[in-house]
Amino acid sequence: MKIPYKNIYNVLNLNRFIVYTVVICAMSCSAFSVWMAFTMHQKSLNSAFAISTKGSVIPLKLVEVKENFEVEALAHLELFHQDFYGIDASNYKRNLEKALWLGDRSVSELYKQKKSEGIYNRLLQYSLIQKVLSIDSELEDQGDYFSFRSVVVFEIRRGEVTDTYQLTTSGNLLHVDRNFPHNPHGLLVTDFFENALRKLENYEDTER
């Protein structure tokens, strides 16, 4: 009686086909996983905290950085100028401390210069109120950083007398780590400089 053995070559060919099929499927799955991980990583690199229409930072909501950078940068510049120039006898220490978190040594050196010139002493002596009325900033991409030019209109009140001034400032913006609540936008004002200051006549009649 003959035992029906299968052809050994057919068996080997079948085993080889199964092995190749498993290897190809495994390599395809691995390649797809790597591609998905790379895609997710690239998307995460271009994501950051969301910015509201008013420029405030909303943590934990991812958005495209490039689409929101201008809004965030302008909000950072407005926050900095409001804190640095919107001061009076009751809040100047608190506001200047907040402004110093938003800038580098160039800002602290300007603060020290103003302090040595007695500007803050006169603020206390005459009960001056310095209020920022408007901030208009322009940004320019320099590659590794952004440069800015801001026009700040502010008024100084001394009793019944109010004088209005226009100040032009310039500098650069660098990306740094976010620091809540001191530096929520993750930007730093560098190379800050006061370019020009002039008194505005009849500002209330022409601008308001």
Short mmCIF file of C-alpha atoms in Angstrom, two decimals:
data_model
loop_
_atom_site.label_atom_id
_atom_site.label_comp_id
_atom_site.label_asym_id
_atom_site.label_seq_id
_atom_site.Cartn_x
_atom_site.Cartn_y
_atom_site.Cartn_z
CA MET A 1 0.00 0.00 0.00
CA LYS A 2 1.45 3.38 -1.09
CA ILE A 3 1.25 6.40 1.25
CA PRO A 4 0.21 9.56 -0.69
CA TYR A 5 3.05 11.97 0.04
CA LYS A 6 2.83 15.48 -1.38
CA ASN A 7 5.57 16.67 -3.60
CA ILE A 8 8.19 18.17 -1.27
CA TYR A 9 8.90 21.02 -3.74
CA ASN A 10 5.28 22.07 -3.67
CA VAL A 11 5.36 22.18 0.13
CA LEU A 12 8.55 24.28 0.16
CA ASN A 13 7.13 26.68 -2.40
CA LEU A 14 3.97 27.10 -0.35
CA ASN A 15 5.95 27.76 2.85
CA ARG A 16 8.16 30.27 1.06
CA PHE A 17 5.12 32.12 -0.30
CA ILE A 18 3.59 32.31 3.18
CA VAL A 19 6.86 33.62 4.68
CA TYR A 20 7.26 36.27 1.96
CA THR A 21 3.66 37.35 2.37
CA VAL A 22 4.05 37.77 6.14
CA VAL A 23 7.34 39.68 5.74
CA ILE A 24 5.88 42.04 3.12
CA CYS A 25 2.80 42.72 5.26
CA ALA A 26 4.96 43.39 8.31
CA MET A 27 7.22 45.79 6.37
CA SER A 28 4.20 47.60 4.92
CA CYS A 29 2.66 48.03 8.37
CA SER A 30 5.97 49.31 9.76
CA ALA A 31 6.41 51.77 6.90
CA PHE A 32 2.86 53.04 7.34
CA SER A 33 3.42 53.47 11.09
CA VAL A 34 6.64 55.42 10.51
CA TRP A 35 4.93 57.66 7.96
CA MET A 36 2.02 58.35 10.33
CA ALA A 37 4.41 59.14 13.20
CA PHE A 38 6.44 61.51 10.99
CA THR A 39 3.31 63.28 9.78
CA MET A 40 2.00 63.73 13.32
CA HIS A 41 5.41 65.00 14.46
CA GLN A 42 5.56 67.59 11.67
CA LYS A 43 2.08 68.81 12.55
CA SER A 44 2.97 69.07 16.23
CA LEU A 45 6.06 71.17 15.41
CA ASN A 46 3.83 73.75 13.75
CA SER A 47 1.34 73.89 16.60
CA ALA A 48 1.12 76.16 19.62
CA PHE A 49 -1.29 77.82 21.99
CA ALA A 50 -4.40 79.36 20.48
CA ILE A 51 -4.79 83.13 20.33
CA SER A 52 -8.11 84.84 20.74
CA THR A 53 -9.17 87.83 18.64
CA LYS A 54 -8.05 90.08 21.49
CA GLY A 55 -4.56 88.56 21.52
CA SER A 56 -4.89 86.59 24.76
CA VAL A 57 -3.28 83.15 25.04
CA ILE A 58 -5.50 80.07 25.38
CA PRO A 59 -3.45 77.02 26.50
CA LEU A 60 -4.04 73.42 25.37
CA LYS A 61 -5.65 74.30 22.01
CA LEU A 62 -3.34 73.60 19.07
CA VAL A 63 -3.32 75.93 16.07
CA GLU A 64 -0.93 76.75 13.27
CA VAL A 65 1.87 79.04 14.49
CA LYS A 66 2.37 80.82 11.20
CA GLU A 67 -1.31 81.68 10.91
CA ASN A 68 -1.39 83.23 14.39
CA PHE A 69 2.11 84.62 14.88
CA GLU A 70 1.23 88.13 13.73
CA VAL A 71 -1.75 88.31 16.09
CA GLU A 72 0.36 87.05 18.98
CA ALA A 73 3.34 89.29 18.18
CA LEU A 74 1.15 92.40 17.98
CA ALA A 75 -0.52 91.43 21.26
CA HIS A 76 2.92 91.00 22.86
CA LEU A 77 4.02 94.44 21.66
CA GLU A 78 0.80 96.02 22.90
CA LEU A 79 1.18 94.34 26.29
CA PHE A 80 4.79 95.46 26.56
CA HIS A 81 4.14 99.09 25.59
CA GLN A 82 1.06 99.29 27.83
CA ASP A 83 3.06 98.06 30.83
CA PHE A 84 6.17 100.14 30.12
CA TYR A 85 4.46 103.44 29.34
CA GLY A 86 1.01 103.17 30.95
CA ILE A 87 2.05 104.10 34.47
CA ASP A 88 1.06 106.29 37.39
CA ALA A 89 2.09 106.72 41.01
CA SER A 90 0.07 103.71 42.15
CA ASN A 91 1.02 101.10 39.54
CA TYR A 92 4.39 102.03 38.02
CA LYS A 93 6.43 99.49 40.01
CA ARG A 94 4.05 96.65 39.19
CA ASN A 95 3.71 97.59 35.52
CA LEU A 96 7.45 98.08 34.97
CA GLU A 97 8.19 94.74 36.60
CA LYS A 98 5.79 93.06 34.18
CA ALA A 99 7.35 94.90 31.23
CA LEU A 100 10.85 93.76 32.19
CA TRP A 101 9.71 90.13 31.83
CA LEU A 102 8.83 90.84 28.18
CA GLY A 103 12.17 92.32 27.11
CA ASP A 104 15.90 91.70 27.33
CA ARG A 105 18.76 93.79 28.67
CA SER A 106 18.03 96.64 26.27
CA VAL A 107 14.71 97.18 28.06
CA SER A 108 16.22 96.98 31.55
CA GLU A 109 18.99 99.41 30.53
CA LEU A 110 16.39 101.91 29.30
CA TYR A 111 14.49 101.50 32.56
CA LYS A 112 17.67 102.18 34.56
CA GLN A 113 18.38 105.25 32.42
CA LYS A 114 14.90 106.66 33.00
CA LYS A 115 15.21 105.94 36.71
CA SER A 116 18.58 107.73 36.94
CA GLU A 117 17.09 110.73 35.14
CA GLY A 118 14.43 110.99 37.85
CA ILE A 119 11.45 110.29 35.61
CA TYR A 120 9.76 108.01 38.12
CA ASN A 121 10.50 110.37 40.99
CA ARG A 122 8.71 113.16 39.09
CA LEU A 123 5.85 110.74 38.52
CA LEU A 124 5.46 110.45 42.29
CA GLN A 125 6.25 114.08 43.10
CA TYR A 126 3.67 115.58 40.75
CA SER A 127 1.14 112.70 40.81
CA LEU A 128 1.43 112.29 37.06
CA ILE A 129 -0.76 109.87 35.15
CA GLN A 130 0.73 108.50 31.94
CA LYS A 131 -1.92 106.75 29.85
CA VAL A 132 -1.38 104.94 26.54
CA LEU A 133 -4.02 105.93 23.99
CA SER A 134 -3.00 103.86 20.96
CA ILE A 135 -0.30 101.47 19.76
CA ASP A 136 0.32 100.86 16.06
CA SER A 137 3.00 98.26 15.29
CA GLU A 138 4.49 96.90 12.06
CA LEU A 139 6.37 93.60 11.77
CA GLU A 140 9.03 92.50 9.28
CA ASP A 141 10.32 88.95 8.90
CA GLN A 142 14.13 88.85 9.15
CA GLY A 143 14.46 85.06 8.95
CA ASP A 144 15.62 84.04 12.43
CA TYR A 145 13.71 86.86 14.10
CA PHE A 146 11.14 89.59 13.45
CA SER A 147 11.85 93.31 13.61
CA PHE A 148 9.18 95.80 14.63
CA ARG A 149 8.42 99.48 14.58
CA SER A 150 5.74 100.83 16.91
CA VAL A 151 4.08 104.22 17.14
CA VAL A 152 2.73 104.86 20.63
CA VAL A 153 0.44 107.77 21.45
CA PHE A 154 0.16 108.55 25.15
CA GLU A 155 -0.96 111.40 27.35
CA ILE A 156 0.45 112.77 30.59
CA ARG A 157 -2.00 114.28 33.01
CA ARG A 158 -0.97 116.68 35.73
CA GLY A 159 -4.03 117.95 37.50
CA GLU A 160 -6.14 119.79 34.94
CA VAL A 161 -3.34 119.89 32.36
CA THR A 162 -3.05 117.11 29.79
CA ASP A 163 -0.26 116.85 27.20
CA THR A 164 -0.26 114.26 24.41
CA TYR A 165 2.86 112.76 22.85
CA GLN A 166 3.76 110.41 20.01
CA LEU A 167 6.65 108.02 20.60
CA THR A 168 8.27 105.85 17.91
CA THR A 169 10.05 102.71 19.11
CA SER A 170 11.84 99.87 17.33
CA GLY A 171 13.45 96.53 18.10
CA ASN A 172 13.33 92.82 17.43
CA LEU A 173 11.19 89.90 18.60
CA LEU A 174 12.72 86.53 19.46
CA HIS A 175 10.99 83.27 20.31
CA VAL A 176 11.57 82.08 23.89
CA ASP A 177 9.87 79.56 26.17
CA ARG A 178 6.44 80.58 27.37
CA ASN A 179 6.31 81.57 31.01
CA PHE A 180 2.82 81.88 32.46
CA PRO A 181 1.87 84.45 33.61
CA HIS A 182 5.04 86.51 33.11
CA ASN A 183 5.57 85.93 29.38
CA PRO A 184 2.50 84.12 28.01
CA HIS A 185 3.28 84.77 24.33
CA GLY A 186 6.77 83.25 24.41
CA LEU A 187 8.35 86.30 22.74
CA LEU A 188 11.12 88.63 23.89
CA VAL A 189 11.66 92.28 22.91
CA THR A 190 15.34 92.79 22.07
CA ASP A 191 17.44 95.73 20.83
CA PHE A 192 14.69 98.05 22.06
CA PHE A 193 15.16 101.72 21.23
CA GLU A 194 13.13 104.93 21.53
CA ASN A 195 13.61 106.56 18.14
CA ALA A 196 11.60 109.79 18.33
CA LEU A 197 9.30 111.65 20.69
CA ARG A 198 7.17 114.63 19.77
CA LYS A 199 4.33 116.54 21.35
CA LEU A 200 0.98 116.48 19.57
CA GLU A 201 -1.02 119.68 19.45
CA ASN A 202 -4.83 119.60 19.47
CA TYR A 203 -4.86 115.79 19.55
CA GLU A 204 -8.33 115.64 21.11
CA ASP A 205 -9.82 117.76 18.34
CA THR A 206 -8.22 115.91 15.42
CA GLU A 207 -8.02 112.27 16.55
CA ARG A 208 -10.89 111.60 18.96
#
